Coordinates of C-alpha atoms in Angstrom, one line a residue:
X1 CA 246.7 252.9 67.0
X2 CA 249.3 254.0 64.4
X3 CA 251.6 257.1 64.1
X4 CA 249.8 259.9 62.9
X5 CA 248.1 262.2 64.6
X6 CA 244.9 261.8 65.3
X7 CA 243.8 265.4 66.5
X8 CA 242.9 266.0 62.8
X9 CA 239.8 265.8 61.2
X10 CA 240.9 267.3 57.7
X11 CA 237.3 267.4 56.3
X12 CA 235.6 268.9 59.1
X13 CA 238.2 271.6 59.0
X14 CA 238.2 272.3 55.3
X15 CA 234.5 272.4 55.3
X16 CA 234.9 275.3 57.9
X17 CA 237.2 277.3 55.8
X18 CA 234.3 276.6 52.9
X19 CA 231.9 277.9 55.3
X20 CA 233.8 281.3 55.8
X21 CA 234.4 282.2 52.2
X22 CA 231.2 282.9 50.8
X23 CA 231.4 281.5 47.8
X24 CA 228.8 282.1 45.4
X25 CA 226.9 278.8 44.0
X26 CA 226.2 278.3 40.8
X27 CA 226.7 274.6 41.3
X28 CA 224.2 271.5 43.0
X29 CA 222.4 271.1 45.1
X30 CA 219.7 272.8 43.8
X31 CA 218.6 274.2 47.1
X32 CA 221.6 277.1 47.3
X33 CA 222.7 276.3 51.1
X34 CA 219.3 276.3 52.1
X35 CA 218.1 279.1 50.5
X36 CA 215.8 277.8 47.6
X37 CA 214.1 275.8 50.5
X38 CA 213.6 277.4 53.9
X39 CA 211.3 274.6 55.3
X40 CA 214.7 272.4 55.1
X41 CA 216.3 275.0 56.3
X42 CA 214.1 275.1 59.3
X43 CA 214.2 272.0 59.7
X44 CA 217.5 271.4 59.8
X45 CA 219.4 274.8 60.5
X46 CA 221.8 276.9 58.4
X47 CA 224.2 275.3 60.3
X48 CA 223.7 272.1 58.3
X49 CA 222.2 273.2 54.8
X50 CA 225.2 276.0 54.4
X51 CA 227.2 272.8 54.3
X52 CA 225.9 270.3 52.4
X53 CA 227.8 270.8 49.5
X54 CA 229.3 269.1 46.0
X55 CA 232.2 267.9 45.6
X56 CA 234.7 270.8 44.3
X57 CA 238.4 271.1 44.5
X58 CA 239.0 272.6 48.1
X59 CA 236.5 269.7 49.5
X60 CA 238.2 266.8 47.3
X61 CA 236.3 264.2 45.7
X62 CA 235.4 260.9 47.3
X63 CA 235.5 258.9 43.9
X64 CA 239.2 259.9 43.2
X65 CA 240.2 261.5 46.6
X66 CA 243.6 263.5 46.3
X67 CA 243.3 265.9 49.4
X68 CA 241.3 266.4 52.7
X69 CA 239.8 263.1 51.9
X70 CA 242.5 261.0 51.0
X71 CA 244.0 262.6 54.6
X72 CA 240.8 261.7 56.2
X73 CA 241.1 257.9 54.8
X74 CA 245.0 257.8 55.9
X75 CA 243.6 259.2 59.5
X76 CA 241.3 256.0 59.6
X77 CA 243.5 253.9 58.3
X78 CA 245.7 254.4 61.2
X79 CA 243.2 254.7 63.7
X80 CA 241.9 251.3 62.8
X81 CA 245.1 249.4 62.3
X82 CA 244.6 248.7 58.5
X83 CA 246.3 249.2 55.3
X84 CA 243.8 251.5 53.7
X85 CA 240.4 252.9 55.2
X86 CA 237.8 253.9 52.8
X87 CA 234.8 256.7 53.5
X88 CA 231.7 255.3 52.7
X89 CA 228.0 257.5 52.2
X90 CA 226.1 254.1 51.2
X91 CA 225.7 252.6 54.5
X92 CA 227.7 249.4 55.6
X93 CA 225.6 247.8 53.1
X94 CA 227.7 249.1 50.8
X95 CA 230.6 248.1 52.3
X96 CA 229.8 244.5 52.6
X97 CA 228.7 244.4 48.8
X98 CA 232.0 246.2 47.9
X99 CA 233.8 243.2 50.0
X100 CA 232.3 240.3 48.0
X101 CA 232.3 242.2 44.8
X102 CA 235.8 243.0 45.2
X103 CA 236.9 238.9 46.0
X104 CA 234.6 237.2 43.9
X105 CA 232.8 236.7 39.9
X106 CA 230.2 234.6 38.6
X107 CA 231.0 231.2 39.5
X108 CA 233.1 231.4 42.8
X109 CA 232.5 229.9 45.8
X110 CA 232.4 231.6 49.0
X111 CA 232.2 230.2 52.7
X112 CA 229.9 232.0 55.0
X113 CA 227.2 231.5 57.3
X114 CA 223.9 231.6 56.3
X115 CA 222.9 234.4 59.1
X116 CA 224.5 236.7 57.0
X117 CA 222.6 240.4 56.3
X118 CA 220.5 240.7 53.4
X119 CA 223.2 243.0 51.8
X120 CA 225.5 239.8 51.5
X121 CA 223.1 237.9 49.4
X122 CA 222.6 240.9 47.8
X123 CA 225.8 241.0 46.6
X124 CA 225.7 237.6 45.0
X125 CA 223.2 238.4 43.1
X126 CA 225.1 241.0 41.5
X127 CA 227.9 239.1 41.3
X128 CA 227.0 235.4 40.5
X129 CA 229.1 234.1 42.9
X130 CA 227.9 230.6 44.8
X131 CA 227.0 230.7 48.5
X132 CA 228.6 227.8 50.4
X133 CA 226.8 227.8 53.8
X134 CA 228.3 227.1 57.1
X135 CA 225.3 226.6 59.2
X136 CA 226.0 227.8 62.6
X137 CA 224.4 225.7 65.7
X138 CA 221.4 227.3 67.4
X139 CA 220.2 227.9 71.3
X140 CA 216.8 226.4 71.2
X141 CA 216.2 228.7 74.8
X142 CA 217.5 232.2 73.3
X143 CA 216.2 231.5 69.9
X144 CA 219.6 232.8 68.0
X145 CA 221.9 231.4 65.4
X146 CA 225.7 231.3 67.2
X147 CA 229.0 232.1 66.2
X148 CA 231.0 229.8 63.0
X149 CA 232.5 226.8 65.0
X150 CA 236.8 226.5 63.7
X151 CA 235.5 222.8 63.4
X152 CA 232.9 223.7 60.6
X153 CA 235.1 225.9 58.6
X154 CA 237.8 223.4 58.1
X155 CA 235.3 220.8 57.0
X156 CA 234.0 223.5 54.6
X157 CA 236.9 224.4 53.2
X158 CA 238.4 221.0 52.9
X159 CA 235.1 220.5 51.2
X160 CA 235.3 223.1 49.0
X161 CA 239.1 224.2 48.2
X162 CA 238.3 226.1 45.1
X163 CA 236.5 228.2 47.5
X164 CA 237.9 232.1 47.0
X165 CA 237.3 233.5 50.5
X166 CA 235.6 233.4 53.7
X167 CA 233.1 235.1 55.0
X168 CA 232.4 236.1 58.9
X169 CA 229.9 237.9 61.0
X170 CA 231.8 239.6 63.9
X171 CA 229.9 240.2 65.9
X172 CA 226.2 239.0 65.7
X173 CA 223.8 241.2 66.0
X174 CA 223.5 239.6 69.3
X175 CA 226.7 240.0 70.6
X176 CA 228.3 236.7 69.2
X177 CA 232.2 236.4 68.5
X178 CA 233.9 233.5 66.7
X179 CA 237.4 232.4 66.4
X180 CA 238.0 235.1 64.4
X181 CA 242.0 234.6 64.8
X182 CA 241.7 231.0 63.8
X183 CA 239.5 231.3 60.9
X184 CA 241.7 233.4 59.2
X185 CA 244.7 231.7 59.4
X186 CA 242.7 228.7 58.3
X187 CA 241.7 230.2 55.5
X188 CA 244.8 232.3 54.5
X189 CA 246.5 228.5 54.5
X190 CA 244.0 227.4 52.4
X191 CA 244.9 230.8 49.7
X192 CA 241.5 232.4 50.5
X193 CA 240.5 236.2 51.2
X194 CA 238.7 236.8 54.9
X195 CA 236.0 239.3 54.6
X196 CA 234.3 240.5 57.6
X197 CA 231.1 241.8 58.5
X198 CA 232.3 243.8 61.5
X199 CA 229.0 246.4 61.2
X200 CA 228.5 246.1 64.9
X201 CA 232.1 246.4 66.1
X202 CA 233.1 249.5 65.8
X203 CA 233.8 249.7 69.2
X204 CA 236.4 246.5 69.1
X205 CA 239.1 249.2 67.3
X206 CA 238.7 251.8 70.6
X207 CA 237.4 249.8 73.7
X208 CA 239.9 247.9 76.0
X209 CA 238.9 244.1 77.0
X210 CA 237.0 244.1 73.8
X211 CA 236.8 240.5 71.4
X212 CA 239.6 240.9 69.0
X213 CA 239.2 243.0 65.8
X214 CA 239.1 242.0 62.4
X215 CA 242.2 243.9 61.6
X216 CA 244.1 242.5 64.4
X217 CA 243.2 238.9 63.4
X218 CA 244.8 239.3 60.3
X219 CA 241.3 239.9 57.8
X220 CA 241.6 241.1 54.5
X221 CA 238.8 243.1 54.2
X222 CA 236.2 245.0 57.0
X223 CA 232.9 246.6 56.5
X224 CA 232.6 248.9 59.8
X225 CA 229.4 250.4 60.3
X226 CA 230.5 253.8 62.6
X227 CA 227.2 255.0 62.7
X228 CA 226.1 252.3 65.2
X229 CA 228.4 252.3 67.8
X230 CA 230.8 254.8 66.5
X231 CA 228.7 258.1 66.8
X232 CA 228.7 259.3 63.1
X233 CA 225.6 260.2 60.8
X234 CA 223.2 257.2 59.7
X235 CA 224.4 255.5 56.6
X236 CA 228.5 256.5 57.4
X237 CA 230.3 253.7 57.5
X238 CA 234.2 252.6 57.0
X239 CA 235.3 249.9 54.5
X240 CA 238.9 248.6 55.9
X241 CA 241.5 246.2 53.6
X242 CA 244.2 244.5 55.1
X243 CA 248.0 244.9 53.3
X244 CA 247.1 242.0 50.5
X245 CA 244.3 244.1 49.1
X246 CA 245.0 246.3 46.1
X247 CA 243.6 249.7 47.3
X248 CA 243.1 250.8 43.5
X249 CA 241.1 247.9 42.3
X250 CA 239.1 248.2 45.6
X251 CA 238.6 251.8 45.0
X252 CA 237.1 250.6 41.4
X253 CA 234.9 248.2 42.9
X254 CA 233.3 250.9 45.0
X255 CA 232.9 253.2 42.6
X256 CA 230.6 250.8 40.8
X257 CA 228.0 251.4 43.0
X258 CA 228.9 254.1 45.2
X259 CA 227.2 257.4 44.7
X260 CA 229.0 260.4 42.6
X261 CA 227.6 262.9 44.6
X262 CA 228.8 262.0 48.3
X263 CA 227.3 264.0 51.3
X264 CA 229.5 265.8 53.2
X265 CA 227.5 265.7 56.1
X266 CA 228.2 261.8 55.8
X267 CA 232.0 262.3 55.6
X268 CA 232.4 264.9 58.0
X269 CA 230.7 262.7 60.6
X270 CA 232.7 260.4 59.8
X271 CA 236.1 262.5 60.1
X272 CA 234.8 263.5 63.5
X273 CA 234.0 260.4 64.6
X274 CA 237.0 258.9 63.8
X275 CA 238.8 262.2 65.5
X276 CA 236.3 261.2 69.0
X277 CA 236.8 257.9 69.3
X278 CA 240.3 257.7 68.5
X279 CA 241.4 260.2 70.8
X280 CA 238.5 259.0 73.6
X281 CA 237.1 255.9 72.7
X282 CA 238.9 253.9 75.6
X283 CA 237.0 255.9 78.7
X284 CA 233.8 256.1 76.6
X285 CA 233.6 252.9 75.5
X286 CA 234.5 251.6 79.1
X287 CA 231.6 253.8 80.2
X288 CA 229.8 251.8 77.8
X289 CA 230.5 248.2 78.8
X290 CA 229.9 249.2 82.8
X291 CA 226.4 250.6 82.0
X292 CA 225.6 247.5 79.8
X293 CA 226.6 245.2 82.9
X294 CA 224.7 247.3 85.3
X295 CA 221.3 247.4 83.3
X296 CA 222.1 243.2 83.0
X297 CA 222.3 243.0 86.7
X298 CA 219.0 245.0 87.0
X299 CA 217.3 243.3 84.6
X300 CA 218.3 239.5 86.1
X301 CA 216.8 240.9 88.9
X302 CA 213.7 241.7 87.7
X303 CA 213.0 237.6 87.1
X304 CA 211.8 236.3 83.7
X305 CA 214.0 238.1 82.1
X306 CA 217.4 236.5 80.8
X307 CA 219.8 239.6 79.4
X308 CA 222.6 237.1 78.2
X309 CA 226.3 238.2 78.1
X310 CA 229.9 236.7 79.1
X311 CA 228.7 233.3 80.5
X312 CA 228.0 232.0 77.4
X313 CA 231.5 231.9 76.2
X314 CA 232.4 228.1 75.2
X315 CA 235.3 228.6 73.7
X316 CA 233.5 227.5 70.0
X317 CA 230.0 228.3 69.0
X318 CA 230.6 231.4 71.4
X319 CA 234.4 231.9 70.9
X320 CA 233.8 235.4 73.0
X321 CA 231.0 238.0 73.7
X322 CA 230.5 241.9 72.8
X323 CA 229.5 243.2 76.6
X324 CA 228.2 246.4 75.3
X325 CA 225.1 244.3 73.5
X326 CA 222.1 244.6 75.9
X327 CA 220.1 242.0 74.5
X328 CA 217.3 240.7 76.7
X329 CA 215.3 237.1 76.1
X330 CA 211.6 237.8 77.2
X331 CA 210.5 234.1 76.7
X332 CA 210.7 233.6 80.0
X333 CA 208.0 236.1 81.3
X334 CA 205.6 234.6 78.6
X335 CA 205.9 236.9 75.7
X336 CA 207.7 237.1 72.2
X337 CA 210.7 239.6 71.9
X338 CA 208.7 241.8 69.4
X339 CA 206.0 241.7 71.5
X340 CA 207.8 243.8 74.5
X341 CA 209.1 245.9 71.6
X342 CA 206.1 247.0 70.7
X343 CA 204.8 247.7 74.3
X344 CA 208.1 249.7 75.1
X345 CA 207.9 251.8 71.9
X346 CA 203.4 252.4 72.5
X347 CA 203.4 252.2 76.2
X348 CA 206.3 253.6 78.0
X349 CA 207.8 255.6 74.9
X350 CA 211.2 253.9 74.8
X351 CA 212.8 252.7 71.4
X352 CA 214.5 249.5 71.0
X353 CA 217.1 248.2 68.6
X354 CA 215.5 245.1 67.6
X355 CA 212.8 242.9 68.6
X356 CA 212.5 239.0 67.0
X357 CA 210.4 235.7 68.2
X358 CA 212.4 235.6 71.7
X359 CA 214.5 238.9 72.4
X360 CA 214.5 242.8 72.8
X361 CA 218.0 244.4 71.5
X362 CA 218.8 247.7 73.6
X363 CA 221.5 249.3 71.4
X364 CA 223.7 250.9 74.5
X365 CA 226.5 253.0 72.9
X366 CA 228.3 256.8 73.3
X367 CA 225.2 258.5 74.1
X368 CA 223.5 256.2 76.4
X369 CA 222.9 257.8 79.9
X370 CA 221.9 256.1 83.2
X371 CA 219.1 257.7 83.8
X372 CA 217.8 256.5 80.3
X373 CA 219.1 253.3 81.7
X374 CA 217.2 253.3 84.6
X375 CA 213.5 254.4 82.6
X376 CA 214.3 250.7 80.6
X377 CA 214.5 248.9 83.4
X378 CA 211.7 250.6 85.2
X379 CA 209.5 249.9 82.1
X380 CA 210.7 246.7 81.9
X381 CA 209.5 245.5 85.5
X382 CA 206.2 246.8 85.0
X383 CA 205.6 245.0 81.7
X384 CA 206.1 241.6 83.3
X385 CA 203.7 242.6 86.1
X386 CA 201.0 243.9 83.7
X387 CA 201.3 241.6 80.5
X388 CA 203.5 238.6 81.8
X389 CA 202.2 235.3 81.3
X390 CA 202.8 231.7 80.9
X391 CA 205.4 230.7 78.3
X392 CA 203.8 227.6 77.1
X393 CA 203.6 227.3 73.8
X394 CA 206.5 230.2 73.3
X395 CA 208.4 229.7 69.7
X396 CA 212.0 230.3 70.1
X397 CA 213.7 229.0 67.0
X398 CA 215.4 231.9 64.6
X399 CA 217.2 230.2 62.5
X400 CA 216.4 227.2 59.6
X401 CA 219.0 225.7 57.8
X402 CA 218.3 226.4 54.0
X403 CA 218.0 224.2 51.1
X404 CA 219.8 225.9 48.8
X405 CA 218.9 224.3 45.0
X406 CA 220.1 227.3 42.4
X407 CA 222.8 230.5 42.9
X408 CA 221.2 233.5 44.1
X409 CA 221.9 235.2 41.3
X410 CA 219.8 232.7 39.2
X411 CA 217.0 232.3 41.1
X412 CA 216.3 236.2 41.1
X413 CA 216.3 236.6 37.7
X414 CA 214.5 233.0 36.7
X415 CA 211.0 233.2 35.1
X416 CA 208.8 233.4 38.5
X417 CA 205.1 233.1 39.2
X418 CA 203.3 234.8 42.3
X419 CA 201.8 232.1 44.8
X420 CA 199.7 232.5 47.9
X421 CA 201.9 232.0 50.3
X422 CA 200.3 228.4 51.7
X423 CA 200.8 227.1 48.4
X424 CA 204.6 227.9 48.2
X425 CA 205.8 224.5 50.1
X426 CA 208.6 222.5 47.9
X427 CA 208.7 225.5 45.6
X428 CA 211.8 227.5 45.1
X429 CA 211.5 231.2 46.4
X430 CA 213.2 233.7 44.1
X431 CA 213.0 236.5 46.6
X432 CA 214.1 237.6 50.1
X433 CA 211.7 237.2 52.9
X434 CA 213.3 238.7 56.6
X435 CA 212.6 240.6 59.7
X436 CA 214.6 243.4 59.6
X437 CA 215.7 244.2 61.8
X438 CA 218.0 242.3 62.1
X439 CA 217.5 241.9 58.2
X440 CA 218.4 237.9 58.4
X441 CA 216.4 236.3 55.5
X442 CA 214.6 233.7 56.7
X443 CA 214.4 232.9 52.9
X444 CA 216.8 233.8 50.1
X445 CA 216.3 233.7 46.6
X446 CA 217.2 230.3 44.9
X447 CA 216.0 228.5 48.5
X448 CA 214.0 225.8 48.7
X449 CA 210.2 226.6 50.7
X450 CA 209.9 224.0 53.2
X451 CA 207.1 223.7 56.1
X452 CA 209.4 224.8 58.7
X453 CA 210.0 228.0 57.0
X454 CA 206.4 228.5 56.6
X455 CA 205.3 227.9 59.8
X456 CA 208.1 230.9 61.3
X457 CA 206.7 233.1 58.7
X458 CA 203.3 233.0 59.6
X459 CA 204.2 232.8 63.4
X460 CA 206.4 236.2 63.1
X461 CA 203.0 237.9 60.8
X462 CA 201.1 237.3 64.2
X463 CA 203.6 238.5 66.6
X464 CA 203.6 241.5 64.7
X465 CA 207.7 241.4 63.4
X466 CA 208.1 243.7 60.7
X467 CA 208.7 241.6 57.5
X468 CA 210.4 242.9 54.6
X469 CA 211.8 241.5 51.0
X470 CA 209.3 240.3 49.0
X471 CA 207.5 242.2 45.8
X472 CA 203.8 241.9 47.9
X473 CA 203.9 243.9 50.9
X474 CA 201.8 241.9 53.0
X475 CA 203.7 238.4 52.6
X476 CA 200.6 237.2 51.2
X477 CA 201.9 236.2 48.5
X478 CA 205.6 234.9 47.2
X479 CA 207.7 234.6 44.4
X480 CA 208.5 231.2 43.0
X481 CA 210.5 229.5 40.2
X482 CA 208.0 228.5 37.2
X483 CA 208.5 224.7 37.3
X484 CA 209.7 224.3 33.6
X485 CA 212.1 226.6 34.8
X486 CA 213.5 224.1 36.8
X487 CA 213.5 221.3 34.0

């Protein structure tokens, strides 16, 4: 924590001065603080509508901030520990895109693993830049890609010097750390820029006994995603640059994709939550950590049920562990991850996180209570007595190393043909196939479509895993590289 003080939240408090002055709008949105449409209104109270506002000069403006914004960004800033702290309104996605864009062009390399979110690929297609994939080891019996072993980063880079940064998931979705520290001081010796995806560590910057954040390690750049653990409005996030980052080139690069027309609902969650966490985040995130541990202790005793955390650490693969991720392997009681989703969310009315081939995700965070603690674990127990079966037969791999034969940014925008999906193998895909969440591709564009790839696809249709990406809904059908394409 830095030196100013935190007890402000200069957005918040210049929207409540708006909200007294009754200003007359002849200005968007269209709706007139509610007034043009009352069903919003009811729907989501004066309260909220008399608020959502344009940008104007008393409320700043987030593409050129010069006021309550550019105080809410210095606030973060120094709650976080970085340089500068940028408000987002498009979601961490944005943030991760506005990392790569803002390190790399057509042509550069960049080292990350290939469990990366969608919105990482994503940005290479925009950009042009080359994926150079650290494949990170597997556990066959949890079914989930680990953490960037020090070992395979040097050989990468050494591999690959004209690389121009490198990327790092920290942490998983899962829960999985790596050497962040060492990484980055690897790569900085090696003159490349650390981006992080840090959309599930909010909580790193507030929490005590918490694996080390990307701003402590030293990172250039942090997407932080403060609407999962960090209590603000969906799609608020934080973008965070170390002191070798030019803010005003960074703040370019956003504005390239970032909207115009910011919500202030979105940034005044985030001033807030900044505000809460900074001045309380310690206690409530140690609240947070003892109710994860006490639903893990349940849950092992259950039987069947593996909910993974700490003794996994191996000093590599699994350089530390996030002990506020619940997540549960069900492989044990005889059925897939999604599986118990599905009967949790239909049967017993309880919504999970995530829910893959081999695991349930319970997202436990600010507003978690024990008695909604105690409901899961009830539910939990009664599944395995009703549905539980043998696991013979149970798939548990998640991730498939990719053979990557063109850029992403080539293969998307190749001439393509539409196949039936069987008739794919040894073509090259030219579109993103994933569950989402966690919104992993199991197949990027410019990948090569291999039997192994097929067979998960087809296995995660029957389990009933929501699968995204591709232009035909029902992953009948796939996008492929015309062969003379190829020639």
């Amino acid at each position: 924590m830095g030196h100013l003080g935190q007890e402000r939240a200069p957005i918040y408090e210049a929207l409540e001065v708006f909200r007294g002055e009754r200003i007359v709008p002849f200005d968007v949105p269209g709706h007139k603080r509610g007034q043009g449409n009352p069903e919003l209104t009811k729907l989501l109270g004066k309260q909220c509508v008399s608020i959502d506002v344009n940008s104007m000069k008393a409320l700043d403006n987030l593409c050129h901030p010069v006021s309550v914004i550019r105080e809410a960004e210095e606030l973060a800033a120094d709650a976080f520990g970085a340089a500068y702290a940028f408000l987002m309104v498009g979601g961490t996605t944005s943030s991760v895109q506005s990392m790569v864009l803002a390190v790399c062009k057509k042509g550069d390399k960049i080292i990350l693993p290939r469990n990366v979110h969608r919105s990482v690929i994503n940005a290479l297609v925009l950009c042009g830049a080359i994926p150079i994939y650290v494949n990170p080891d597997m556990d066959s019996r949890l079914g989930i890609a680990l953490g960037m072993k020090l070992s395979q980063v040097e050989r990468t880079v050494s591999e690959h010097p004209d690389a121009v940064a490198v990327l790092v998931n920290n942490p998983t979705y899962y829960g999985i750390c790596s050497d962040l520290r060492s990484i980055v001081a690897l790569a900085h010796r090696h003159g490349m820029k650390v981006l992080v995806d840090e959309a599930h560590g909010t909580h790193f910057y507030f929490g005590a006994d918490m694996p080390v954040s990307a701003m402590s390690a030293g990172a250039d750049m942090a997407s932080v995603s403060m609407h999962k653990s960090g209590g603000s409005l969906t799609q608020s996030s934080f973008l965070l640059t170390g002191p070798d980052m030019n803010p005003g080139y960074v703040r370019q690069i956003i504005n390239l994709t970032q909207t115009t027309s910011a919500s202030y609902l979105l940034l005044a969650s985030l001033d807030i939550s900044r505000r809460n966490l900074a001045l309380r985040g310690r206690q409530e995130f140690a609240k947070v950590t003892a109710l994860a541990e006490y639903a893990r202790k349940e849950i092992g005793a259950i039987g069947g049920y593996y909910a993974y955390a700490s003794e996994l650490i191996n000093g590599d693969s699994i350089f530390d562990f996030d002990r506020t991720k619940l997540t549960i392997n069900t492989l044990g009681i005889g059925l897939a991850g999604i599986e118990v989703y599905d009967l949790l969310r239909d049967e017993y009315d309880i919504q999970m996180e995530l829910g893959d081939i081999a695991n349930v995700l319970a997202y436990i965070s600010i507003g978690d209570r024990e008695r909604d603690t105690e409901r899961l674990i009830g539910a939990l127990e009664e599944i395995k007595r009703k549905y539980g079966r043998s696991n013979a037969d149970m798939y548990a791999q998640e991730y498939i190393e990719p053979r990557v034969a063109v850029s992403p940014q080539s293969a998307f925008y190749a001439e393509k043909e539409s196949l039936p999906l069987m008739e794919t193998r040894g073509r090259i895909c030219s579109e993103f196939v994933m569950c989402y969440p966690p919104g992993i591709p199991i197949l990027a564009p410019g990948e090569e479509i291999t039997d192994a790839i097929l067979e998960y696809i087809v296995y995660a249709k029957e389990k009933g895993c929501s699968m995204t990406g591709p232009e035909d809904a029902g992953i009948e059908r796939l996008n492929v590289l015309r062969e003379e394409w190829m020639t």
